[in-house]
Structures are given as structure tokens and as C-alpha cells.
Amino acid sequence: EVTPLEKRYEDSFPIGAAVEPYQLEGIHGEVLKRHYNSIVAENVMKPINIQPQEGNFNFEEADKIVQFAKENDMDLRFHTLVWHSQVPEWFFLDGEGNPMVDETDPEQRERNKEILLERLETHIKTIVTRYKDEVDAWDVVNETIDPYASNDRGLRESKWYQITGTDYIKKAFETTRKYAAEDAKLFINDYNTEVEPKRDYMYDLVKDLLDQGVPIDGVGHQAHIQIGWPSIEDTRESINMFAGLGLDNQITELDVSLYGWPPTPAFANYDEILASGRLFDQAERYNQLFELYEELDDKISNVTFWGIADDHTWLDDRAEDYNNGVGKDAPFVFDPNFNVKPSYWEMMDYD
Ligand code: XIL
């Protein structure tokens, strides 16, 4: 029996995994309990699943994950209260059922904004009140930065932004803080937080919000990364920058894709992956990454993978999209049969 991931890093931070409810049982559940001491829902706590119609909350699937965390004494991250994706359309429709973003009358726009912020408050209040005793870390807002946005602050021009400006971010943090447990931590979560210009846009945004007294506790770094990108130096710099603002950091959605940089042809299945030798490059990446996380462990309070093992990863869909329907990815430290990979040994620092 190999050493559990969570045991190896017990002096540094919890090790988490994103899960769908079906993975709480059977072999997935066993691996989860043995290797991980923190969990997060891959999908079932997103707005579209929790409140598909206004006032119609659906907690059934989310409850299963909360219950599992409780029974097995695991930390729980909540993902995510606010996002521009996987959010139902009703949030952004006015009383007549028309898209709020199309409204041109300034007074009606102002009323629409109030309605949307009220909906946001109700959504957050209902969820946070229900799960307050179980959740350790809340992803309050997700992916608010877009370096390609046409405004000069790199703010994502989502419907939230178009209708409320940055008020939705403030309102979300204030409402979460009001109803969450005192020791629960509130995160602003995003991808590519290691690299410029996104890192700087994020820095400027959180600094500005902190100056206004908005209760942000930390930055969640999704870390959907590649073998050769981003660099360890940029990753270190990013964590240190946010820590310099007095903020906590969590690695929230870690996976190391086999695609991207350095370039590679597509793999149609796991045998092709094994034959390529690419898993050894990935292992070296895991080695450097966890060496860095350990070096910075006073600034990082959780490291969560966006899955358990290579049998189930959202990256397979992306690999297929890029490669005309053929594509398998293998981003984790366990293979599709839950056996350890070279990346496991390197993450665990075996020589
Ligand atoms: C992904 C899930 O893994 C997929 O199953 C779903 O189809 C789309 O969302 N950033 C995030 C996560 O914050 O919520 C996303 O999860 C992956 C990218």
C-alpha cells in the first residue's frame, strides 16, 4: 500500500479533489477517503444546478458531497457562488422576460441592477446559511478577469459586469461574509493567475477591493496548467505577490495537461500515452511544482486537484474538441485504474 497523498503533505496543507456525486461510492470513494482530506464539487454546487429556476433550490446532489465531507472529516471547498458560466438565464431577465443587458433607458437599467443584486443576495444567503457549518473555503466569485476585455482593468464583461459594474463582486463578498462562519475563508478564484497581464489585473482588482474594505481572504489559483507552462518562477512570484497583500492562497483546480506546451500530437487512448514517454515529463513537472508549494506552504492553505484519477477529467472533452473527436488526457497522479503514475512518485519525493 502506497503512502496517502494527504499524509505526505499533512504538515503543509490539505490535499483535495473535485468530485461528482457518483464518485463518492465504490472505488472512487475508497481512493478519495484514502488519499485526500479535502473535497469540492466539480459541478453540482454551481448556480445552474443549485437554483435552476428562481426560488427553486435543488440541494439534493450538493448535500451528498457535504455529507461525505462531514462523515469522513474532510475539509470542504464550495465552488462557486457566482460565475458567468453555468448560470441560469433567468438571473439576467427583467420583469417582462427581456434580457437586462439590452435595456437602454437609464432609469430602468438602474432598477434592473437592483433586481439582479437582490437575486444575487438571495442566492448567496440561502446557500451560505444552509452550509455555513461545513464549508471551510468559499469560491465567492469565479473568473472575473479577462485580459482581452475592452476595458483597461481587464474586467470580464460578463452579464454580471454589464449590468452592475464591479458591484456584484462587492455584494457577493459582503453577503457571503455576513452569513458564513467566522473562520470560513472567502476566495476570488481564477485561471492563469501566474502570468502577466492576468496576474497584474487580478492584483490591481483585489488591492482596490481591499482598499474599499471588501472582505476578501484569499486568491484561488485554478492551476489548469501544462507540462511546460507557466514557469515555476512566475508561479512563485504570483503567490508571493498576493501574500504581500496579506492574502491567503489556495491551489483550487490543479491538473497538468499533456497538451499545450511543449507541443505534442494527440493521443487517442491511454496506451498511446504510455508509449509516448510523456508521463515522465509530467512527473518532473509534478516534482518541481510540489517542491514549490512546500517551499511556500506558509502562504498556501489548500492544494486541490480537479479530479481524482485519469479515468475522469474534464480535459478529455477539451482534448477531443482540439483533435476532431479523438483525444485522451491524463492530468493526475493516478492512472485510469487508480494505480500510481510516475507523477505520484515525484510528487511524493521518492528518488
Ligand atoms: C468544469 C467541469 O469540470 C466540467 O465538468 C463542466 O462541464 C464545465 O466546468 N474552471 C472552473 C471549473 O472554475 O468550474 C470548471 O469545471 C473548469 C474550469
Short mmCIF file of C-alpha atoms and ligand atoms in Angstrom, two decimals:
data_model
loop_
_atom_site.label_atom_id
_atom_site.label_comp_id
_atom_site.label_asym_id
_atom_site.label_seq_id
_atom_site.Cartn_x
_atom_site.Cartn_y
_atom_site.Cartn_z
CA GLU A 1 0.00 0.00 0.00
CA VAL A 2 1.46 3.33 -1.07
CA THR A 3 1.56 6.38 1.19
CA PRO A 4 -1.58 8.55 1.02
CA LEU A 5 -1.08 11.95 -0.65
CA GLU A 6 -2.64 13.72 2.31
CA LYS A 7 -0.23 12.00 4.74
CA ARG A 8 2.82 13.14 2.78
CA TYR A 9 1.67 16.77 2.92
CA GLU A 10 -0.01 16.79 6.33
CA ASP A 11 2.46 19.33 7.72
CA SER A 12 1.88 21.70 4.79
CA PHE A 13 -1.73 21.75 3.51
CA PRO A 14 -4.75 19.52 2.90
CA ILE A 15 -4.85 17.73 -0.47
CA GLY A 16 -8.24 17.97 -2.18
CA ALA A 17 -10.11 16.54 -5.16
CA ALA A 18 -13.09 17.74 -7.21
CA VAL A 19 -15.87 15.16 -7.41
CA GLU A 20 -19.20 14.34 -8.99
CA PRO A 21 -21.65 12.67 -6.56
CA TYR A 22 -21.26 9.25 -8.27
CA GLN A 23 -17.61 9.30 -7.23
CA LEU A 24 -18.45 9.21 -3.53
CA GLU A 25 -19.10 5.49 -3.84
CA GLY A 26 -17.19 2.39 -4.95
CA ILE A 27 -13.54 2.57 -5.89
CA HIS A 28 -13.63 6.36 -6.31
CA GLY A 29 -14.91 6.77 -2.78
CA GLU A 30 -12.19 4.49 -1.42
CA VAL A 31 -9.40 6.38 -3.20
CA LEU A 32 -10.92 9.68 -2.07
CA LYS A 33 -11.01 8.65 1.56
CA ARG A 34 -7.52 7.21 1.48
CA HIS A 35 -5.61 9.90 -0.39
CA TYR A 36 -7.49 13.17 0.01
CA ASN A 37 -8.62 15.18 3.02
CA SER A 38 -10.48 17.98 1.24
CA ILE A 39 -13.23 17.93 -1.41
CA VAL A 40 -15.08 20.26 -3.74
CA ALA A 41 -17.98 19.68 -6.13
CA GLU A 42 -16.95 19.57 -9.79
CA ASN A 43 -20.40 20.80 -10.91
CA VAL A 44 -23.30 20.30 -8.53
CA MET A 45 -22.82 23.46 -6.47
CA LYS A 46 -22.76 25.79 -9.47
CA PRO A 47 -25.68 28.25 -9.85
CA ILE A 48 -27.32 26.36 -12.72
CA ASN A 49 -27.57 23.21 -10.61
CA ILE A 50 -28.41 24.81 -7.25
CA GLN A 51 -31.03 27.32 -8.41
CA PRO A 52 -32.15 26.31 -11.94
CA GLN A 53 -35.30 28.44 -11.68
CA GLU A 54 -35.82 31.45 -9.47
CA GLY A 55 -36.71 30.34 -5.95
CA ASN A 56 -36.40 26.68 -6.88
CA PHE A 57 -33.34 25.49 -4.99
CA ASN A 58 -32.06 21.98 -5.59
CA PHE A 59 -29.71 20.81 -2.86
CA GLU A 60 -30.01 17.06 -3.31
CA GLU A 61 -26.72 16.39 -5.09
CA ALA A 62 -24.81 19.08 -3.23
CA ASP A 63 -25.97 17.65 0.10
CA LYS A 64 -24.37 14.29 -0.73
CA ILE A 65 -20.98 15.90 -1.05
CA VAL A 66 -21.42 17.95 2.11
CA GLN A 67 -22.48 14.81 3.98
CA PHE A 68 -19.46 12.85 2.70
CA ALA A 69 -17.08 15.57 3.83
CA LYS A 70 -18.68 15.57 7.24
CA GLU A 71 -18.67 11.79 7.68
CA ASN A 72 -15.06 11.48 6.61
CA ASP A 73 -13.76 14.52 8.41
CA MET A 74 -12.60 16.25 5.23
CA ASP A 75 -12.28 19.94 4.50
CA LEU A 76 -14.89 21.31 2.12
CA ARG A 77 -14.48 24.00 -0.53
CA PHE A 78 -17.63 25.49 -2.04
CA HIS A 79 -17.44 26.11 -5.81
CA THR A 80 -18.91 28.53 -6.79
CA LEU A 81 -21.39 31.16 -5.65
CA VAL A 82 -21.01 33.46 -8.68
CA TRP A 83 -19.76 32.78 -12.21
CA HIS A 84 -20.56 33.94 -15.76
CA SER A 85 -20.72 30.30 -16.94
CA GLN A 86 -23.09 27.54 -15.78
CA VAL A 87 -25.50 30.21 -14.52
CA PRO A 88 -29.19 30.09 -15.48
CA GLU A 89 -30.50 32.80 -17.83
CA TRP A 90 -33.35 33.86 -15.51
CA PHE A 91 -30.90 35.81 -13.34
CA PHE A 92 -30.48 38.31 -16.19
CA LEU A 93 -34.08 38.74 -17.40
CA ASP A 94 -36.19 41.73 -16.38
CA GLY A 95 -39.85 41.65 -15.23
CA GLU A 96 -41.02 41.36 -18.85
CA GLY A 97 -38.69 38.49 -19.57
CA ASN A 98 -36.35 40.65 -21.67
CA PRO A 99 -32.55 40.48 -21.36
CA MET A 100 -31.41 43.16 -18.90
CA VAL A 101 -28.30 43.79 -20.99
CA ASP A 102 -30.48 45.12 -23.85
CA GLU A 103 -32.19 47.80 -21.73
CA THR A 104 -31.35 51.32 -22.88
CA ASP A 105 -33.41 53.50 -20.53
CA PRO A 106 -31.08 54.65 -17.71
CA GLU A 107 -33.77 54.52 -15.00
CA GLN A 108 -34.88 51.06 -15.99
CA ARG A 109 -31.24 49.96 -16.12
CA GLU A 110 -30.83 51.17 -12.55
CA ARG A 111 -33.91 49.19 -11.47
CA ASN A 112 -32.63 46.10 -13.26
CA LYS A 113 -29.33 46.39 -11.45
CA GLU A 114 -31.13 46.45 -8.10
CA ILE A 115 -33.14 43.38 -9.06
CA LEU A 116 -30.04 41.46 -10.13
CA LEU A 117 -28.16 42.35 -6.94
CA GLU A 118 -31.15 41.24 -4.89
CA ARG A 119 -31.22 37.92 -6.73
CA LEU A 120 -27.52 37.56 -6.04
CA GLU A 121 -28.08 38.23 -2.36
CA THR A 122 -30.90 35.70 -2.09
CA HIS A 123 -28.86 33.05 -3.90
CA ILE A 124 -25.85 33.52 -1.64
CA LYS A 125 -27.80 33.93 1.59
CA THR A 126 -29.79 30.73 1.02
CA ILE A 127 -26.74 28.61 0.22
CA VAL A 128 -24.36 30.03 2.78
CA THR A 129 -26.91 29.75 5.57
CA ARG A 130 -27.50 26.09 4.70
CA TYR A 131 -23.84 25.06 4.53
CA LYS A 132 -22.26 27.52 6.92
CA ASP A 133 -21.12 24.93 9.46
CA GLU A 134 -19.46 22.68 6.91
CA VAL A 135 -17.71 24.92 4.38
CA ASP A 136 -14.10 25.96 5.09
CA ALA A 137 -13.48 27.95 1.91
CA TRP A 138 -15.97 29.69 -0.37
CA ASP A 139 -15.26 30.48 -4.01
CA VAL A 140 -17.31 33.65 -3.88
CA VAL A 141 -16.68 34.80 -7.44
CA ASN A 142 -15.06 32.84 -10.26
CA GLU A 143 -13.20 34.12 -13.33
CA THR A 144 -13.85 37.87 -13.05
CA ILE A 145 -10.71 38.77 -15.01
CA ASP A 146 -10.41 38.69 -18.80
CA PRO A 147 -7.18 40.11 -20.20
CA TYR A 148 -8.85 40.50 -23.62
CA ALA A 149 -11.70 42.65 -22.29
CA SER A 150 -12.10 46.05 -23.90
CA ASN A 151 -11.91 47.95 -20.58
CA ASP A 152 -8.46 48.90 -19.27
CA ARG A 153 -8.81 47.00 -15.97
CA GLY A 154 -9.10 43.56 -17.53
CA LEU A 155 -12.55 43.06 -16.01
CA ARG A 156 -14.53 40.29 -17.69
CA GLU A 157 -17.51 41.84 -19.46
CA SER A 158 -19.96 39.19 -18.31
CA LYS A 159 -23.65 39.94 -17.84
CA TRP A 160 -22.87 40.47 -14.16
CA TYR A 161 -20.41 43.19 -15.14
CA GLN A 162 -22.53 44.73 -17.88
CA ILE A 163 -25.47 45.16 -15.54
CA THR A 164 -23.76 46.03 -12.23
CA GLY A 165 -20.16 47.03 -12.96
CA THR A 166 -18.00 45.65 -10.15
CA ASP A 167 -20.84 46.00 -7.61
CA TYR A 168 -21.70 42.30 -8.00
CA ILE A 169 -18.25 41.38 -6.69
CA LYS A 170 -18.58 43.62 -3.63
CA LYS A 171 -22.12 42.48 -2.94
CA ALA A 172 -21.10 38.82 -3.27
CA PHE A 173 -18.26 39.10 -0.76
CA GLU A 174 -20.24 41.21 1.68
CA THR A 175 -23.22 38.85 1.63
CA THR A 176 -21.05 35.76 1.98
CA ARG A 177 -19.17 37.31 4.91
CA LYS A 178 -22.44 38.22 6.58
CA TYR A 179 -23.77 34.64 6.62
CA ALA A 180 -20.62 32.45 6.60
CA ALA A 181 -18.90 31.01 9.66
CA GLU A 182 -16.40 33.38 11.20
CA ASP A 183 -13.40 31.20 10.41
CA ALA A 184 -14.51 30.34 6.87
CA LYS A 185 -12.33 31.91 4.19
CA LEU A 186 -13.59 33.83 1.17
CA PHE A 187 -11.84 33.46 -2.19
CA ILE A 188 -11.71 35.15 -5.55
CA ASN A 189 -10.88 32.32 -7.96
CA ASP A 190 -9.40 32.39 -11.47
CA TYR A 191 -7.13 30.67 -14.01
CA ASN A 192 -3.80 31.87 -15.45
CA THR A 193 -3.22 33.89 -12.27
CA GLU A 194 0.51 33.10 -12.60
CA VAL A 195 1.10 35.05 -15.77
CA GLU A 196 1.03 38.65 -16.91
CA PRO A 197 -1.11 40.51 -17.69
CA LYS A 198 -3.78 38.48 -15.89
CA ARG A 199 -1.78 38.34 -12.67
CA ASP A 200 -1.49 42.12 -12.58
CA TYR A 201 -5.15 42.72 -13.40
CA MET A 202 -6.05 40.38 -10.55
CA TYR A 203 -3.60 42.09 -8.22
CA ASP A 204 -4.98 45.55 -9.01
CA LEU A 205 -8.57 44.37 -8.61
CA VAL A 206 -8.09 42.72 -5.22
CA LYS A 207 -5.97 45.60 -3.97
CA ASP A 208 -8.69 48.04 -4.97
CA LEU A 209 -11.40 45.91 -3.34
CA LEU A 210 -9.37 45.51 -0.14
CA ASP A 211 -8.86 49.29 -0.02
CA GLN A 212 -12.64 49.63 -0.16
CA GLY A 213 -12.97 47.23 2.76
CA VAL A 214 -14.37 44.31 0.75
CA PRO A 215 -13.87 41.15 2.84
CA ILE A 216 -11.62 39.01 0.60
CA ASP A 217 -9.42 36.48 2.40
CA GLY A 218 -7.55 34.92 -0.45
CA VAL A 219 -6.90 34.20 -4.10
CA GLY A 220 -7.81 30.83 -5.56
CA HIS A 221 -5.40 29.79 -8.30
CA GLN A 222 -7.15 27.25 -10.52
CA ALA A 223 -3.85 25.94 -11.91
CA HIS A 224 -5.14 24.30 -15.09
CA ILE A 225 -1.58 24.07 -16.30
CA GLN A 226 0.65 22.33 -18.80
CA ILE A 227 3.95 20.47 -18.53
CA GLY A 228 5.97 23.47 -19.69
CA TRP A 229 3.71 26.38 -18.79
CA PRO A 230 3.53 28.54 -16.75
CA SER A 231 7.04 28.69 -15.31
CA ILE A 232 7.83 27.86 -11.69
CA GLU A 233 9.27 31.38 -11.32
CA ASP A 234 6.02 33.01 -12.42
CA THR A 235 4.07 30.70 -10.13
CA ARG A 236 6.26 31.63 -7.16
CA GLU A 237 6.05 35.34 -7.99
CA SER A 238 2.26 35.21 -8.15
CA ILE A 239 1.82 33.52 -4.76
CA ASN A 240 4.27 35.95 -3.18
CA MET A 241 2.53 38.98 -4.69
CA PHE A 242 -0.86 38.09 -3.24
CA ALA A 243 0.66 37.06 0.08
CA GLY A 244 2.24 40.52 0.09
CA LEU A 245 -1.26 41.99 0.21
CA GLY A 246 -1.90 39.93 3.34
CA LEU A 247 -3.95 37.38 1.41
CA ASP A 248 -4.12 33.62 1.68
CA ASN A 249 -3.60 31.47 -1.45
CA GLN A 250 -5.19 28.16 -2.42
CA ILE A 251 -4.49 25.97 -5.43
CA THR A 252 -8.06 25.13 -6.36
CA GLU A 253 -8.32 23.14 -9.61
CA LEU A 254 -4.92 21.61 -10.29
CA ASP A 255 -4.41 19.46 -13.36
CA VAL A 256 -1.30 19.11 -15.53
CA SER A 257 -2.45 18.55 -19.11
CA LEU A 258 -0.32 16.52 -21.51
CA TYR A 259 -1.22 19.02 -24.26
CA GLY A 260 -0.26 22.63 -24.86
CA TRP A 261 3.38 23.34 -24.12
CA PRO A 262 5.65 21.73 -25.20
CA PRO A 263 3.61 20.72 -28.27
CA THR A 264 2.67 17.10 -28.87
CA PRO A 265 0.48 15.13 -31.27
CA ALA A 266 -2.87 13.98 -29.87
CA PHE A 267 -3.10 10.66 -28.03
CA ALA A 268 -6.13 8.55 -28.94
CA ASN A 269 -6.01 6.40 -25.80
CA TYR A 270 -4.00 5.61 -22.67
CA ASP A 271 -1.76 3.06 -24.39
CA GLU A 272 -0.55 5.74 -26.76
CA ILE A 273 0.11 8.00 -23.78
CA LEU A 274 2.16 5.30 -22.06
CA ALA A 275 4.16 4.59 -25.21
CA SER A 276 4.98 8.28 -25.69
CA GLY A 277 7.06 8.70 -22.54
CA ARG A 278 5.20 11.94 -21.86
CA LEU A 279 4.21 10.83 -18.36
CA PHE A 280 7.85 11.13 -17.29
CA ASP A 281 7.94 14.78 -18.34
CA GLN A 282 4.74 15.30 -16.43
CA ALA A 283 6.31 13.64 -13.38
CA GLU A 284 9.23 16.07 -13.45
CA ARG A 285 6.68 18.90 -13.56
CA TYR A 286 4.87 17.49 -10.51
CA ASN A 287 8.18 17.24 -8.71
CA GLN A 288 9.02 20.91 -9.25
CA LEU A 289 5.50 22.05 -8.55
CA PHE A 290 5.12 20.37 -5.18
CA GLU A 291 8.63 21.39 -4.22
CA LEU A 292 7.47 24.97 -4.82
CA TYR A 293 4.19 24.52 -2.94
CA GLU A 294 6.09 23.09 0.01
CA GLU A 295 8.56 25.97 -0.06
CA LEU A 296 5.60 28.39 0.07
CA ASP A 297 3.43 26.35 2.44
CA ASP A 298 3.01 29.22 4.90
CA LYS A 299 1.28 31.12 2.06
CA ILE A 300 -0.81 28.25 0.64
CA SER A 301 -3.59 26.75 2.74
CA ASN A 302 -5.02 24.09 0.38
CA VAL A 303 -3.99 22.23 -2.79
CA THR A 304 -6.93 20.69 -4.67
CA PHE A 305 -6.85 18.60 -7.86
CA TRP A 306 -9.70 18.99 -10.39
CA GLY A 307 -10.43 15.27 -10.18
CA ILE A 308 -9.27 12.06 -8.53
CA ALA A 309 -7.64 9.93 -11.25
CA ASP A 310 -7.17 9.86 -15.03
CA ASP A 311 -10.41 7.93 -15.65
CA HIS A 312 -12.45 11.12 -15.21
CA THR A 313 -11.22 14.54 -16.29
CA TRP A 314 -12.90 17.49 -17.99
CA LEU A 315 -9.72 17.77 -20.08
CA ASP A 316 -10.78 14.74 -22.14
CA ASP A 317 -13.61 16.83 -23.62
CA ARG A 318 -11.17 19.60 -24.44
CA ALA A 319 -8.67 17.18 -25.97
CA GLU A 320 -11.48 15.83 -28.17
CA ASP A 321 -12.52 19.33 -29.21
CA TYR A 322 -9.00 20.22 -30.29
CA ASN A 323 -8.38 16.96 -32.10
CA ASN A 324 -11.57 16.27 -34.07
CA GLY A 325 -13.09 13.87 -31.57
CA VAL A 326 -10.01 11.82 -30.70
CA GLY A 327 -8.14 12.69 -27.59
CA LYS A 328 -7.29 11.43 -24.14
CA ASP A 329 -5.63 13.46 -21.43
CA ALA A 330 -4.04 12.21 -18.21
CA PRO A 331 -3.54 15.13 -15.85
CA PHE A 332 -3.44 13.49 -12.40
CA VAL A 333 -1.09 11.32 -10.31
CA PHE A 334 -3.29 8.18 -10.51
CA ASP A 335 -3.97 6.34 -13.80
CA PRO A 336 -7.45 5.32 -15.05
CA ASN A 337 -7.25 2.17 -12.90
CA PHE A 338 -6.24 4.14 -9.81
CA ASN A 339 -2.67 2.88 -9.91
CA VAL A 340 0.08 5.36 -9.12
CA LYS A 341 1.85 7.07 -12.03
CA PRO A 342 5.41 8.42 -12.28
CA SER A 343 3.84 11.74 -11.24
CA TYR A 344 2.78 10.17 -7.94
CA TRP A 345 6.33 9.12 -7.08
CA GLU A 346 7.72 12.52 -7.98
CA MET A 347 5.03 14.39 -6.08
CA MET A 348 5.81 12.20 -3.08
CA ASP A 349 9.52 12.87 -3.50
CA TYR A 350 10.71 9.29 -3.88
CA ASP A 351 14.15 9.05 -5.51
C1 XIL B 1 -15.74 22.34 -15.46
C2 XIL B 1 -16.16 20.92 -15.13
O1 XIL B 1 -15.01 20.17 -14.81
C3 XIL B 1 -16.88 20.31 -16.30
O2 XIL B 1 -17.44 19.04 -15.94
C4 XIL B 1 -18.03 21.23 -16.75
O3 XIL B 1 -18.61 20.71 -17.93
C5 XIL B 1 -17.52 22.63 -17.02
O4 XIL B 1 -16.85 23.11 -15.87
N1 XIL B 1 -12.85 26.38 -14.30
C6 XIL B 1 -13.75 26.21 -13.28
C7 XIL B 1 -14.49 24.93 -13.17
O5 XIL B 1 -13.85 27.06 -12.40
O6 XIL B 1 -15.79 25.12 -12.64
C8 XIL B 1 -14.60 24.22 -14.50
O7 XIL B 1 -15.19 22.94 -14.30
C9 XIL B 1 -13.24 24.11 -15.13
C10 XIL B 1 -12.65 25.47 -15.40
#
